[in-house]
PDB file of C-alpha atoms in Angstrom:
ATOM      1  CA  UNK A   3      78.148  88.281 109.174  1.00 54.00           C
ATOM      2  CA  UNK A   4      78.704  86.708 105.784  1.00 72.00           C
ATOM      3  CA  UNK A   5      80.768  87.076 103.729  1.00 86.00           C
ATOM      4  CA  UNK A   6      83.723  87.801 105.987  1.00 88.00           C
ATOM      5  CA  UNK A   7      86.669  89.982 105.035  1.00 87.00           C
ATOM      6  CA  UNK A   8      88.755  86.858 104.603  1.00 89.00           C
ATOM      7  CA  UNK A   9      86.197  85.394 102.241  1.00 89.00           C
ATOM      8  CA  UNK A  10      86.186  88.632 100.265  1.00 90.00           C
ATOM      9  CA  UNK A  11      89.965  88.315  99.941  1.00 90.00           C
ATOM     10  CA  UNK A  12      89.465  84.779  98.618  1.00 90.00           C
ATOM     11  CA  UNK A  13      86.940  85.949  96.032  1.00 90.00           C
ATOM     12  CA  UNK A  14      89.241  88.716  94.758  1.00 90.00           C
ATOM     13  CA  UNK A  15      92.240  86.371  94.668  1.00 91.00           C
ATOM     14  CA  UNK A  16      90.401  83.830  92.529  1.00 91.00           C
ATOM     15  CA  UNK A  17      89.165  86.575  90.207  1.00 90.00           C
ATOM     16  CA  UNK A  18      92.724  87.865  89.757  1.00 89.00           C
ATOM     17  CA  UNK A  19      94.369  84.454  89.389  1.00 89.00           C
ATOM     18  CA  UNK A  20      91.688  82.865  87.203  1.00 90.00           C
ATOM     19  CA  UNK A  21      92.313  79.526  88.921  1.00 90.00           C
ATOM     20  CA  UNK A  22      91.340  78.266  92.362  1.00 89.00           C
ATOM     21  CA  UNK A  23      94.558  76.285  92.757  1.00 89.00           C
ATOM     22  CA  UNK A  24      96.776  79.247  91.886  1.00 91.00           C
ATOM     23  CA  UNK A  25      94.821  81.553  94.183  1.00 89.00           C
ATOM     24  CA  UNK A  26      95.115  79.033  97.008  1.00 89.00           C
ATOM     25  CA  UNK A  27      98.886  78.872  96.537  1.00 90.00           C
ATOM     26  CA  UNK A  28      99.152  82.656  96.595  1.00 89.00           C
ATOM     27  CA  UNK A  29      97.055  82.822  99.772  1.00 89.00           C
ATOM     28  CA  UNK A  30      98.946  79.923 101.370  1.00 89.00           C
ATOM     29  CA  UNK A  31      95.778  77.895 101.985  1.00 90.00           C
ATOM     30  CA  UNK A  32      94.744  74.501 100.678  1.00 90.00           C
ATOM     31  CA  UNK A  33      92.701  74.305  97.510  1.00 89.00           C
ATOM     32  CA  UNK A  34      89.872  72.281  99.141  1.00 89.00           C
ATOM     33  CA  UNK A  35      89.640  74.878 101.908  1.00 89.00           C
ATOM     34  CA  UNK A  36      89.441  77.751  99.425  1.00 89.00           C
ATOM     35  CA  UNK A  37      86.857  75.917  97.306  1.00 89.00           C
ATOM     36  CA  UNK A  38      84.747  75.282 100.414  1.00 90.00           C
ATOM     37  CA  UNK A  39      84.880  78.968 101.346  1.00 89.00           C
ATOM     38  CA  UNK A  40      83.805  79.994  97.842  1.00 89.00           C
ATOM     39  CA  UNK A  41      80.902  77.556  97.930  1.00 90.00           C
ATOM     40  CA  UNK A  42      79.843  78.905 101.320  1.00 89.00           C
ATOM     41  CA  UNK A  43      79.813  82.483 100.016  1.00 89.00           C
ATOM     42  CA  UNK A  44      77.872  81.489  96.896  1.00 88.00           C
ATOM     43  CA  UNK A  45      75.309  79.655  99.020  1.00 88.00           C
ATOM     44  CA  UNK A  46      74.965  82.609 101.366  1.00 88.00           C
ATOM     45  CA  UNK A  47      74.596  85.157  98.529  1.00 88.00           C
ATOM     46  CA  UNK A  48      72.437  82.903  96.405  1.00 88.00           C
ATOM     47  CA  UNK A  49      74.510  83.396  93.240  1.00 90.00           C
ATOM     48  CA  UNK A  50      77.253  81.575  91.368  1.00 91.00           C
ATOM     49  CA  UNK A  51      80.409  83.669  91.362  1.00 91.00           C
ATOM     50  CA  UNK A  52      82.663  81.467  89.242  1.00 91.00           C
ATOM     51  CA  UNK A  53      82.157  78.773  86.643  1.00 89.00           C
ATOM     52  CA  UNK A  54      84.836  76.291  87.679  1.00 86.00           C
ATOM     53  CA  UNK A  55      86.267  73.718  85.307  1.00 81.00           C
ATOM     54  CA  UNK A  56      89.472  72.328  83.857  1.00 80.00           C
ATOM     55  CA  UNK A  57      90.263  75.615  82.131  1.00 80.00           C
ATOM     56  CA  UNK A  58      90.080  77.549  85.389  1.00 84.00           C
ATOM     57  CA  UNK A  59      87.589  79.691  87.260  1.00 87.00           C
ATOM     58  CA  UNK A  60      85.660  82.000  84.943  1.00 89.00           C
ATOM     59  CA  UNK A  61      83.844  84.828  86.665  1.00 89.00           C
ATOM     60  CA  UNK A  62      80.092  85.087  86.037  1.00 90.00           C
ATOM     61  CA  UNK A  63      78.227  88.352  85.341  1.00 88.00           C
ATOM     62  CA  UNK A  64      76.882  88.304  88.898  1.00 87.00           C
ATOM     63  CA  UNK A  65      80.366  87.523  90.144  1.00 88.00           C
ATOM     64  CA  UNK A  66      81.820  90.593  88.405  1.00 89.00           C
ATOM     65  CA  UNK A  67      79.669  92.917  90.475  1.00 87.00           C
ATOM     66  CA  UNK A  68      80.409  91.021  93.698  1.00 89.00           C
ATOM     67  CA  UNK A  69      84.162  91.160  92.992  1.00 89.00           C
ATOM     68  CA  UNK A  70      83.993  94.881  92.256  1.00 86.00           C
ATOM     69  CA  UNK A  71      82.221  95.557  95.536  1.00 85.00           C
ATOM     70  CA  UNK A  72      84.547  93.186  97.406  1.00 87.00           C
ATOM     71  CA  UNK A  73      87.544  95.206  96.210  1.00 85.00           C
ATOM     72  CA  UNK A  74      85.918  98.411  97.418  1.00 78.00           C
ATOM     73  CA  UNK A  75      85.160  96.951 100.852  1.00 83.00           C
ATOM     74  CA  UNK A  76      88.716  95.647 101.226  1.00 82.00           C
ATOM     75  CA  UNK A  77      90.164  98.998 100.185  1.00 73.00           C
ATOM     76  CA  UNK A  78      87.927 100.836 102.651  1.00 72.00           C
ATOM     77  CA  UNK A  79      89.066  98.455 105.380  1.00 74.00           C
ATOM     78  CA  UNK A  80      92.711  99.186 104.590  1.00 69.00           C
ATOM     79  CA  UNK A  81      91.988 102.913 104.624  1.00 63.00           C
ATOM     80  CA  UNK A  82      90.308 102.541 108.010  1.00 63.00           C
ATOM     81  CA  UNK A  83      93.360 100.832 109.481  1.00 64.00           C
ATOM     82  CA  UNK A  84      95.687 103.436 107.951  1.00 58.00           C
ATOM     83  CA  UNK A  85      93.566 106.315 109.279  1.00 55.00           C
ATOM     84  CA  UNK A  86      93.567 104.748 112.751  1.00 56.00           C
ATOM     85  CA  UNK A  87      97.364 104.622 112.640  1.00 56.00           C
ATOM     86  CA  UNK A  88      97.455 108.287 111.685  1.00 50.00           C
ATOM     87  CA  UNK A  89      99.423 107.910 108.459  1.00 53.00           C
ATOM     88  CA  UNK A  90      96.705 107.857 105.827  1.00 56.00           C
ATOM     89  CA  UNK A  91      97.757 106.588 102.437  1.00 60.00           C
ATOM     90  CA  UNK A  92     101.445 106.618 103.408  1.00 58.00           C
ATOM     91  CA  UNK A  93     101.013 103.939 106.052  1.00 59.00           C
ATOM     92  CA  UNK A  94      99.908 101.240 103.629  1.00 66.00           C
ATOM     93  CA  UNK A  95     100.130 100.461  99.948  1.00 74.00           C
ATOM     94  CA  UNK A  96      98.746 102.051  96.835  1.00 83.00           C
ATOM     95  CA  UNK A  97      98.086 100.317  93.525  1.00 87.00           C
ATOM     96  CA  UNK A  98      98.782 103.053  91.017  1.00 93.00           C
ATOM     97  CA  UNK A  99      97.964 102.669  87.344  1.00 95.00           C
ATOM     98  CA  UNK A 100      99.877 104.850  84.919  1.00 96.00           C
ATOM     99  CA  UNK A 101     100.140 105.404  81.195  1.00 94.00           C
ATOM    100  CA  UNK A 102     103.307 103.818  79.751  1.00 91.00           C
ATOM    101  CA  UNK A 103     103.952 107.099  77.951  1.00 92.00           C
ATOM    102  CA  UNK A 104     104.525 108.877  81.290  1.00 94.00           C
ATOM    103  CA  UNK A 105     105.256 106.310  84.034  1.00 93.00           C
ATOM    104  CA  UNK A 106     108.875 105.305  83.284  1.00 92.00           C
ATOM    105  CA  UNK A 107     109.949 108.925  82.862  1.00 93.00           C
ATOM    106  CA  UNK A 108     108.075 110.647  85.705  1.00 94.00           C
ATOM    107  CA  UNK A 109     107.880 108.024  88.455  1.00 94.00           C
ATOM    108  CA  UNK A 110     111.525 107.139  89.269  1.00 93.00           C
ATOM    109  CA  UNK A 111     112.097 110.414  91.096  1.00 93.00           C
ATOM    110  CA  UNK A 112     108.649 110.238  92.707  1.00 93.00           C
ATOM    111  CA  UNK A 113     109.242 106.715  94.007  1.00 91.00           C
ATOM    112  CA  UNK A 114     112.642 107.682  95.363  1.00 92.00           C
ATOM    113  CA  UNK A 115     111.183 110.641  97.257  1.00 90.00           C
ATOM    114  CA  UNK A 116     108.251 108.657  98.664  1.00 87.00           C
ATOM    115  CA  UNK A 117     110.507 105.845  99.871  1.00 85.00           C
ATOM    116  CA  UNK A 118     112.794 108.369 101.519  1.00 88.00           C
ATOM    117  CA  UNK A 119     110.056 110.369 103.253  1.00 85.00           C
ATOM    118  CA  UNK A 120     107.585 107.524 103.908  1.00 81.00           C
ATOM    119  CA  UNK A 121     109.558 104.268 104.313  1.00 80.00           C
ATOM    120  CA  UNK A 122     106.473 102.256 105.302  1.00 76.00           C
ATOM    121  CA  UNK A 123     104.630 103.195 102.115  1.00 80.00           C
ATOM    122  CA  UNK A 124     104.479 100.586  99.362  1.00 81.00           C
ATOM    123  CA  UNK A 125     103.714 101.798  95.849  1.00 85.00           C
ATOM    124  CA  UNK A 126     102.657  99.148  93.328  1.00 87.00           C
ATOM    125  CA  UNK A 127     102.769 100.466  89.758  1.00 92.00           C
ATOM    126  CA  UNK A 128     100.941  99.025  86.753  1.00 93.00           C
ATOM    127  CA  UNK A 129     101.550 100.449  83.273  1.00 93.00           C
ATOM    128  CA  UNK A 130      98.457 100.066  81.102  1.00 92.00           C
ATOM    129  CA  UNK A 131      96.638 101.661  78.195  1.00 90.00           C
ATOM    130  CA  UNK A 132      94.005 104.340  78.763  1.00 91.00           C
ATOM    131  CA  UNK A 133      91.196 101.816  78.311  1.00 90.00           C
ATOM    132  CA  UNK A 134      92.689  99.314  80.746  1.00 92.00           C
ATOM    133  CA  UNK A 135      93.353 102.029  83.323  1.00 94.00           C
ATOM    134  CA  UNK A 136      89.685 103.020  83.200  1.00 93.00           C
ATOM    135  CA  UNK A 137      88.606  99.404  83.678  1.00 91.00           C
ATOM    136  CA  UNK A 138      91.027  98.985  86.559  1.00 91.00           C
ATOM    137  CA  UNK A 139      89.774 102.093  88.335  1.00 91.00           C
ATOM    138  CA  UNK A 140      86.112 101.153  87.894  1.00 87.00           C
ATOM    139  CA  UNK A 141      86.601  97.546  89.007  1.00 84.00           C
ATOM    140  CA  UNK A 142      88.692  98.459  92.042  1.00 82.00           C
ATOM    141  CA  UNK A 143      91.756  96.658  90.693  1.00 86.00           C
ATOM    142  CA  UNK A 144      93.602  99.993  90.856  1.00 90.00           C
ATOM    143  CA  UNK A 145      93.355 102.576  93.644  1.00 88.00           C
ATOM    144  CA  UNK A 146      94.407 105.584  91.578  1.00 93.00           C
ATOM    145  CA  UNK A 147      95.653 106.242  88.076  1.00 96.00           C
ATOM    146  CA  UNK A 148      97.709 108.866  86.269  1.00 97.00           C
ATOM    147  CA  UNK A 149      95.902 109.480  83.013  1.00 95.00           C
ATOM    148  CA  UNK A 150      94.104 112.002  80.837  1.00 95.00           C
ATOM    149  CA  UNK A 151      90.987 113.134  82.776  1.00 94.00           C
ATOM    150  CA  UNK A 152      88.645 113.301  79.767  1.00 93.00           C
ATOM    151  CA  UNK A 153      88.869 109.523  79.460  1.00 93.00           C
ATOM    152  CA  UNK A 154      87.517 108.820  82.959  1.00 94.00           C
ATOM    153  CA  UNK A 155      84.156 110.575  83.373  1.00 92.00           C
ATOM    154  CA  UNK A 156      82.621 110.406  86.822  1.00 90.00           C
ATOM    155  CA  UNK A 157      85.967 110.007  88.588  1.00 93.00           C
ATOM    156  CA  UNK A 158      87.686 112.588  90.796  1.00 92.00           C
ATOM    157  CA  UNK A 159      90.628 114.213  89.024  1.00 94.00           C
ATOM    158  CA  UNK A 160      93.418 116.321  90.551  1.00 93.00           C
ATOM    159  CA  UNK A 161      95.111 118.106  87.659  1.00 95.00           C
ATOM    160  CA  UNK A 162      98.876 117.590  87.620  1.00 96.00           C
ATOM    161  CA  UNK A 163     100.391 119.297  84.575  1.00 95.00           C
ATOM    162  CA  UNK A 164     100.031 119.877  80.850  1.00 95.00           C
ATOM    163  CA  UNK A 165     102.627 118.516  78.449  1.00 94.00           C
ATOM    164  CA  UNK A 166     103.461 120.091  75.103  1.00 94.00           C
ATOM    165  CA  UNK A 167     104.064 117.711  72.207  1.00 96.00           C
ATOM    166  CA  UNK A 168     107.234 117.498  70.161  1.00 94.00           C
ATOM    167  CA  UNK A 169     108.008 116.206  66.672  1.00 94.00           C
ATOM    168  CA  UNK A 170     110.968 113.834  66.389  1.00 93.00           C
ATOM    169  CA  UNK A 171     112.554 113.900  62.937  1.00 93.00           C
ATOM    170  CA  UNK A 172     115.218 111.751  61.323  1.00 93.00           C
ATOM    171  CA  UNK A 173     118.557 113.547  61.110  1.00 91.00           C
ATOM    172  CA  UNK A 174     118.285 113.777  57.324  1.00 91.00           C
ATOM    173  CA  UNK A 175     114.625 114.860  57.275  1.00 91.00           C
ATOM    174  CA  UNK A 176     113.865 117.751  54.870  1.00 89.00           C
ATOM    175  CA  UNK A 177     112.067 119.674  57.641  1.00 88.00           C
ATOM    176  CA  UNK A 178     115.337 120.153  59.510  1.00 85.00           C
ATOM    177  CA  UNK A 179     115.907 123.263  57.423  1.00 72.00           C
ATOM    178  CA  UNK A 180     112.719 124.751  58.880  1.00 65.00           C
ATOM    179  CA  UNK A 181     112.705 126.968  61.927  1.00 62.00           C
ATOM    180  CA  UNK A 182     112.136 125.562  65.412  1.00 76.00           C
ATOM    181  CA  UNK A 183     109.437 125.237  66.704  1.00 84.00           C
ATOM    182  CA  UNK A 184     107.307 123.705  63.956  1.00 91.00           C
ATOM    183  CA  UNK A 185     103.774 124.766  63.132  1.00 92.00           C
ATOM    184  CA  UNK A 186     101.140 122.263  62.057  1.00 93.00           C
ATOM    185  CA  UNK A 187     101.044 123.593  58.474  1.00 93.00           C
ATOM    186  CA  UNK A 188     104.758 122.754  58.236  1.00 92.00           C
ATOM    187  CA  UNK A 189     103.820 119.101  58.840  1.00 94.00           C
ATOM    188  CA  UNK A 190     101.449 118.923  55.872  1.00 95.00           C
ATOM    189  CA  UNK A 191     101.833 115.679  53.950  1.00 95.00           C
ATOM    190  CA  UNK A 192     103.844 114.014  56.697  1.00 96.00           C
ATOM    191  CA  UNK A 193     103.277 110.534  58.130  1.00 96.00           C
ATOM    192  CA  UNK A 194     102.664 110.706  61.877  1.00 97.00           C
ATOM    193  CA  UNK A 195     103.885 107.896  64.148  1.00 96.00           C
ATOM    194  CA  UNK A 196     102.152 107.212  67.452  1.00 94.00           C
ATOM    195  CA  UNK A 197     101.023 104.568  69.930  1.00 91.00           C
ATOM    196  CA  UNK A 198      98.167 102.099  69.393  1.00 87.00           C
ATOM    197  CA  UNK A 199      94.532 103.142  69.434  1.00 83.00           C
ATOM    198  CA  UNK A 200      94.042 102.163  73.097  1.00 82.00           C
ATOM    199  CA  UNK A 201      95.999 105.256  74.155  1.00 88.00           C
ATOM    200  CA  UNK A 202      94.674 108.823  74.389  1.00 89.00           C
ATOM    201  CA  UNK A 203      97.896 110.064  72.763  1.00 92.00           C
ATOM    202  CA  UNK A 204      96.940 108.278  69.538  1.00 92.00           C
ATOM    203  CA  UNK A 205      93.669 110.221  69.365  1.00 92.00           C
ATOM    204  CA  UNK A 206      95.468 113.528  69.937  1.00 95.00           C
ATOM    205  CA  UNK A 207      97.964 112.686  67.199  1.00 95.00           C
ATOM    206  CA  UNK A 208      95.168 111.723  64.813  1.00 95.00           C
ATOM    207  CA  UNK A 209      93.601 115.147  65.369  1.00 95.00           C
ATOM    208  CA  UNK A 210      96.930 116.888  64.737  1.00 96.00           C
ATOM    209  CA  UNK A 211      97.484 114.893  61.559  1.00 96.00           C
ATOM    210  CA  UNK A 212      94.019 115.777  60.258  1.00 96.00           C
ATOM    211  CA  UNK A 213      94.532 119.487  60.994  1.00 95.00           C
ATOM    212  CA  UNK A 214      97.984 119.498  59.430  1.00 95.00           C
ATOM    213  CA  UNK A 215      96.884 117.641  56.318  1.00 95.00           C
ATOM    214  CA  UNK A 216      99.041 114.642  57.145  1.00 95.00           C
ATOM    215  CA  UNK A 217      98.226 111.028  57.905  1.00 95.00           C
ATOM    216  CA  UNK A 218      98.709 108.631  60.809  1.00 95.00           C
ATOM    217  CA  UNK A 219     100.757 105.611  59.803  1.00 92.00           C
ATOM    218  CA  UNK A 220      98.632 102.539  59.204  1.00 86.00           C
ATOM    219  CA  UNK A 221     101.745 100.425  58.767  1.00 85.00           C
ATOM    220  CA  UNK A 222     103.183 100.852  62.249  1.00 86.00           C
ATOM    221  CA  UNK A 223     101.623 101.345  65.684  1.00 82.00           C
ATOM    222  CA  UNK A 224     104.134 101.646  68.477  1.00 82.00           C
ATOM    223  CA  UNK A 225     103.859  99.920  71.822  1.00 84.00           C
ATOM    224  CA  UNK A 226     106.207 102.438  73.456  1.00 90.00           C
ATOM    225  CA  UNK A 227     107.544 105.916  72.880  1.00 93.00           C
ATOM    226  CA  UNK A 228     111.018 104.454  72.421  1.00 91.00           C
ATOM    227  CA  UNK A 229     109.697 102.350  69.558  1.00 92.00           C
ATOM    228  CA  UNK A 230     108.132 105.225  67.646  1.00 94.00           C
ATOM    229  CA  UNK A 231     111.209 107.396  68.208  1.00 93.00           C
ATOM    230  CA  UNK A 232     113.409 104.689  66.719  1.00 92.00           C
ATOM    231  CA  UNK A 233     111.048 104.349  63.750  1.00 93.00           C
ATOM    232  CA  UNK A 234     111.258 108.105  63.197  1.00 94.00           C
ATOM    233  CA  UNK A 235     115.060 107.855  63.237  1.00 93.00           C
ATOM    234  CA  UNK A 236     114.865 105.492  60.238  1.00 93.00           C
ATOM    235  CA  UNK A 237     112.790 107.998  58.258  1.00 92.00           C
ATOM    236  CA  UNK A 238     109.517 106.082  58.569  1.00 93.00           C
ATOM    237  CA  UNK A 239     107.657 109.202  59.693  1.00 94.00           C
ATOM    238  CA  UNK A 240     107.429 111.911  62.316  1.00 96.00           C
ATOM    239  CA  UNK A 241     107.113 110.648  65.896  1.00 95.00           C
ATOM    240  CA  UNK A 242     104.959 112.763  68.218  1.00 96.00           C
ATOM    241  CA  UNK A 243     106.401 112.742  71.728  1.00 95.00           C
ATOM    242  CA  UNK A 244     105.266 114.312  75.045  1.00 95.00           C
ATOM    243  CA  UNK A 245     107.494 116.817  76.852  1.00 94.00           C
ATOM    244  CA  UNK A 246     108.614 114.688  79.798  1.00 94.00           C
ATOM    245  CA  UNK A 247     109.663 111.826  77.535  1.00 94.00           C
ATOM    246  CA  UNK A 248     111.464 114.272  75.278  1.00 90.00           C
ATOM    247  CA  UNK A 249     113.185 115.823  78.296  1.00 88.00           C
ATOM    248  CA  UNK A 250     114.328 112.568  79.889  1.00 84.00           C
ATOM    249  CA  UNK A 251     114.954 110.110  77.050  1.00 75.00           C
ATOM    250  CA  UNK A 252     115.140 111.623  73.594  1.00 60.00           C
ATOM    251  CA  UNK A 253     117.594 114.333  74.529  1.00 63.00           C
ATOM    252  CA  UNK A 254     120.035 111.748  75.829  1.00 67.00           C
ATOM    253  CA  UNK A 255     120.533 110.373  72.335  1.00 66.00           C
ATOM    254  CA  UNK A 256     121.453 111.770  68.945  1.00 74.00           C
ATOM    255  CA  UNK A 257     119.262 109.623  66.685  1.00 86.00           C
ATOM    256  CA  UNK A 258     116.499 112.212  66.129  1.00 90.00           C
ATOM    257  CA  UNK A 259     116.051 115.961  66.030  1.00 90.00           C
ATOM    258  CA  UNK A 260     113.365 117.319  68.369  1.00 90.00           C
ATOM    259  CA  UNK A 261     111.105 120.247  67.495  1.00 92.00           C
ATOM    260  CA  UNK A 262     108.337 121.712  69.636  1.00 92.00           C
ATOM    261  CA  UNK A 263     104.980 121.792  67.829  1.00 94.00           C
ATOM    262  CA  UNK A 264     103.616 125.305  68.162  1.00 93.00           C
ATOM    263  CA  UNK A 265      99.864 124.771  68.324  1.00 94.00           C
ATOM    264  CA  UNK A 266      97.368 124.818  71.237  1.00 93.00           C
ATOM    265  CA  UNK A 267      96.094 121.361  70.246  1.00 94.00           C
ATOM    266  CA  UNK A 268      99.581 119.869  70.505  1.00 96.00           C
ATOM    267  CA  UNK A 269      99.356 119.119  74.205  1.00 95.00           C
ATOM    268  CA  UNK A 270      97.860 116.738  76.735  1.00 95.00           C
ATOM    269  CA  UNK A 271      96.831 117.235  80.351  1.00 95.00           C
ATOM    270  CA  UNK A 272      97.500 114.569  82.973  1.00 96.00           C
ATOM    271  CA  UNK A 273      95.749 114.120  86.308  1.00 97.00           C
ATOM    272  CA  UNK A 274      95.829 111.926  89.396  1.00 96.00           C
ATOM    273  CA  UNK A 275      92.455 110.186  89.209  1.00 96.00           C
ATOM    274  CA  UNK A 276      90.577 108.181  91.825  1.00 92.00           C
ATOM    275  CA  UNK A 277      87.018 106.944  92.328  1.00 89.00           C
ATOM    276  CA  UNK A 278      84.606 109.755  93.155  1.00 84.00           C
ATOM    277  CA  UNK A 279      83.896 108.602  96.696  1.00 75.00           C
ATOM    278  CA  UNK A 280      82.438 110.722  99.489  1.00 69.00           C
ATOM    279  CA  UNK A 281      85.978 111.314 100.734  1.00 70.00           C
ATOM    280  CA  UNK A 282      89.232 111.177  98.729  1.00 69.00           C
ATOM    281  CA  UNK A 283      91.910 108.804  99.938  1.00 73.00           C
ATOM    282  CA  UNK A 284      93.998 110.330 102.749  1.00 70.00           C
ATOM    283  CA  UNK A 285      97.285 111.664 101.409  1.00 75.00           C
ATOM    284  CA  UNK A 286      96.148 111.914  97.795  1.00 83.00           C
ATOM    285  CA  UNK A 287      96.683 115.684  97.743  1.00 84.00           C
ATOM    286  CA  UNK A 288     100.243 115.229  98.962  1.00 85.00           C
ATOM    287  CA  UNK A 289     100.866 112.559  96.343  1.00 89.00           C
ATOM    288  CA  UNK A 290      99.556 114.885  93.634  1.00 92.00           C
ATOM    289  CA  UNK A 291     101.912 117.603  94.857  1.00 92.00           C
ATOM    290  CA  UNK A 292     104.901 115.235  94.719  1.00 93.00           C
ATOM    291  CA  UNK A 293     103.985 114.329  91.130  1.00 95.00           C
ATOM    292  CA  UNK A 294     103.662 117.994  90.132  1.00 95.00           C
ATOM    293  CA  UNK A 295     106.965 118.848  91.781  1.00 95.00           C
ATOM    294  CA  UNK A 296     108.817 116.066  89.956  1.00 94.00           C
ATOM    295  CA  UNK A 297     107.310 117.040  86.594  1.00 94.00           C
ATOM    296  CA  UNK A 298     108.398 120.645  87.134  1.00 93.00           C
ATOM    297  CA  UNK A 299     111.929 119.533  88.074  1.00 92.00           C
ATOM    298  CA  UNK A 300     112.267 117.378  84.944  1.00 91.00           C
ATOM    299  CA  UNK A 301     111.039 120.067  82.574  1.00 88.00           C
ATOM    300  CA  UNK A 302     113.175 122.800  84.133  1.00 86.00           C
ATOM    301  CA  UNK A 303     116.294 120.653  83.903  1.00 76.00           C
ATOM    302  CA  UNK A 304     115.729 119.928  80.199  1.00 65.00           C
TER     303      UNK A 304
END
């Protein structure tokens, strides 16, 4: 039957590498052999998958759909092997996408626990924006993601936890005389600092700023929570930070003063999200429980 699983691996490798030569090196096969296999698949399917030239291998519209389905077939094959071995998800590898505003602060303890309890399990983590996580889940580039469920309609979401949001103020900020926690009216007229527009957090912060009568900075968009915290420390504005970051990073330093924002809208919910297949990946419920447990531990210790 054509294409074979090996040929599907070739197709995905070329799509990921963007070059036949680079994909061949990664697969440890010769470039002529890989090119011949691609041509054979294209002839069999009756479509051109890649436009190949000096600049690389550019995937065609028809090729995008074939690559997406190839990823799904390869993932299902891996799941089949894992199920046959009786270990489910923890007998293989998982490509997990995660928001950069949660991954570095939540995952270290999770990874440590998984490696201890499931030594054969390999977790591959990719930090990406909300938009890129959605693309990765839909294309099959990622197996699961940790993200805000409202941004991934049609996917299966296991709710993990809800984070409250905090305001980080410079140590000489006038609001330091106010009581803690802060209400949104107390932030009227303030400049709010947040991540770029590709992140759900930026949309939440924009809503808070509008309600408070403040404004989101159009002079600075952070690429990380560390960056916006440091900008807040200089007096450039008020950084809005999620609970787990505040619990693990901000409280280690003395460059800002943290204040809980007392408002129902000052929160975000995170979920473990996967494609809405007929059956969830084996072990996904256990993984969700490990994530919830670690989040609870971090917040209790704060």
